mmCIF file of C-alpha atoms in Angstrom:
data_model
loop_
_atom_site.group_PDB
_atom_site.id
_atom_site.type_symbol
_atom_site.label_atom_id
_atom_site.label_comp_id
_atom_site.label_asym_id
_atom_site.label_seq_id
_atom_site.Cartn_x
_atom_site.Cartn_y
_atom_site.Cartn_z
ATOM 1 C CA MET A 1070 125.209 -160.498 161.590
ATOM 2 C CA PRO A 1071 127.566 -159.338 164.026
ATOM 3 C CA ASP A 1072 129.440 -155.717 162.704
ATOM 4 C CA VAL A 1073 132.805 -157.266 162.783
ATOM 5 C CA THR A 1074 134.988 -153.868 161.144
ATOM 6 C CA GLY A 1075 133.295 -152.310 164.200
ATOM 7 C CA GLN A 1076 134.427 -154.766 166.617
ATOM 8 C CA ILE A 1077 137.774 -154.531 165.026
ATOM 9 C CA GLY A 1078 137.990 -150.968 164.666
ATOM 10 C CA ARG A 1079 137.030 -150.217 168.341
ATOM 11 C CA VAL A 1080 139.527 -152.678 169.949
ATOM 12 C CA LEU A 1081 142.477 -151.412 167.227
ATOM 13 C CA TYR A 1082 141.253 -147.994 168.176
ATOM 14 C CA ASP A 1083 141.272 -148.329 172.488
ATOM 15 C CA GLY A 1084 143.524 -150.770 172.056
ATOM 16 C CA ILE A 1085 146.647 -149.258 170.684
ATOM 17 C CA THR A 1086 145.805 -145.998 168.618
ATOM 18 C CA ARG A 1087 144.602 -143.651 172.037
ATOM 19 C CA LYS A 1088 147.660 -144.665 173.404
ATOM 20 C CA THR A 1089 149.921 -141.559 173.932
ATOM 21 C CA LYS A 1090 152.748 -143.531 174.298
ATOM 22 C CA ASN A 1091 152.559 -142.698 170.869
ATOM 23 C CA LEU A 1092 152.933 -139.232 171.205
ATOM 24 C CA HIS A 1093 156.106 -137.371 172.069
ATOM 25 C CA VAL A 1094 158.154 -134.105 171.519
ATOM 26 C CA THR A 1095 160.845 -133.041 170.051
ATOM 27 C CA ASP A 1096 163.784 -130.549 171.069
ATOM 28 C CA ALA A 1097 161.892 -127.353 168.985
ATOM 29 C CA CYS A 1098 159.412 -126.926 172.067
ATOM 30 C CA ILE A 1099 159.160 -123.533 173.302
ATOM 31 C CA GLY A 1100 157.417 -124.670 176.339
ATOM 32 C CA CYS A 1101 154.772 -122.701 176.170
ATOM 33 C CA GLY A 1102 152.351 -125.080 177.401
ATOM 34 C CA LEU A 1103 149.601 -124.866 174.788
ATOM 35 C CA CYS A 1104 148.987 -128.033 174.579
ATOM 36 C CA ALA A 1105 148.096 -128.899 178.423
ATOM 37 C CA LYS A 1106 145.897 -125.941 178.827
ATOM 38 C CA LYS A 1107 143.565 -127.142 175.428
ATOM 39 C CA CYS A 1108 143.886 -130.946 176.310
ATOM 40 C CA PRO A 1109 140.164 -131.385 176.819
ATOM 41 C CA ALA A 1110 141.010 -135.451 178.436
ATOM 42 C CA HIS A 1111 143.782 -133.453 180.952
ATOM 43 C CA ALA A 1112 145.678 -135.970 179.226
ATOM 44 C CA ILE A 1113 149.201 -133.208 179.581
ATOM 45 C CA GLU A 1114 151.025 -132.039 182.201
ATOM 46 C CA MET A 1115 154.324 -129.441 181.435
ATOM 47 C CA LYS A 1116 157.234 -130.659 183.513
ATOM 48 C CA GLY A 1117 159.870 -129.279 183.460
ATOM 49 C CA GLY A 1118 158.901 -126.897 180.634
ATOM 50 C CA LYS A 1119 157.705 -128.975 177.816
ATOM 51 C CA PRO A 1120 154.654 -131.576 177.568
ATOM 52 C CA ALA A 1121 154.331 -134.987 179.595
ATOM 53 C CA TRP A 1122 151.626 -137.644 178.585
ATOM 54 C CA VAL A 1123 150.465 -138.316 182.280
ATOM 55 C CA LYS A 1124 147.387 -140.350 180.863
ATOM 56 C CA ASP A 1125 148.205 -143.531 179.106
ATOM 57 C CA ARG A 1126 144.864 -142.348 176.777
ATOM 58 C CA CYS A 1127 143.432 -139.946 175.440
ATOM 59 C CA THR A 1128 140.532 -138.985 173.138
ATOM 60 C CA MET A 1129 143.371 -138.356 170.122
ATOM 61 C CA CYS A 1130 141.694 -135.583 169.387
ATOM 62 C CA LEU A 1131 145.743 -134.477 168.056
ATOM 63 C CA GLY A 1132 144.445 -130.376 169.616
ATOM 64 C CA CYS A 1133 148.266 -130.148 170.906
ATOM 65 C CA LEU A 1134 149.995 -131.680 167.676
ATOM 66 C CA HIS A 1135 147.944 -129.378 165.407
ATOM 67 C CA ARG A 1136 147.836 -126.184 168.330
ATOM 68 C CA CYS A 1137 151.366 -126.265 168.885
ATOM 69 C CA PRO A 1138 153.323 -123.210 167.231
ATOM 70 C CA LYS A 1139 156.595 -124.844 166.635
ATOM 71 C CA PHE A 1140 155.143 -128.750 164.881
ATOM 72 C CA ALA A 1141 157.085 -129.992 168.339
ATOM 73 C CA ILE A 1142 154.540 -132.652 168.677
ATOM 74 C CA GLU A 1143 154.762 -135.777 166.789
ATOM 75 C CA TYR A 1144 152.702 -138.671 167.150
ATOM 76 C CA GLY A 1145 154.442 -142.110 166.168
ATOM 77 C CA ASN A 1146 157.551 -142.023 163.814
ATOM 78 C CA GLY A 1147 157.154 -138.619 162.207
ATOM 79 C CA GLN A 1148 155.678 -138.751 159.571
ATOM 80 C CA ASN A 1149 152.762 -136.347 160.516
ATOM 81 C CA LYS A 1150 154.917 -133.534 159.270
ATOM 82 C CA LYS A 1151 154.083 -134.038 155.660
ATOM 83 C CA HIS A 1152 150.553 -133.508 156.357
ATOM 84 C CA GLY A 1153 150.969 -129.888 158.452
ATOM 85 C CA GLN A 1154 148.574 -128.408 160.684
ATOM 86 C CA TYR A 1155 144.601 -128.347 160.681
ATOM 87 C CA LYS A 1156 143.667 -124.727 162.359
ATOM 88 C CA ASN A 1157 140.195 -124.493 162.200
ATOM 89 C CA PRO A 1158 139.019 -120.659 160.963
ATOM 90 C CA TYR A 1159 136.212 -120.490 163.674
ATOM 91 C CA THR A 1160 138.229 -121.031 167.164
ATOM 92 C CA GLN A 1161 140.549 -118.709 168.818
ATOM 93 C CA ILE A 1162 143.501 -120.951 170.305
#
């Protein structure tokens, strides 16, 4: 029997979730560039002092969102602000 749930999950992840158009920057951005420097997919470049997603997809690690010192990067409709940021105590920015 095929793994239908896994197939649907992969389609949703690859087709919808990983799209960088779901990420955006707010006016709180100070242009520090941490998001671009730390993006493992090199999907972010600084343009005009603000991050710009230059690839249509990324790994969706959300490191950009969690590393932003001003919490200026949001995913989707901005509801992620309620959840705060994750900072791994064993890594350095």
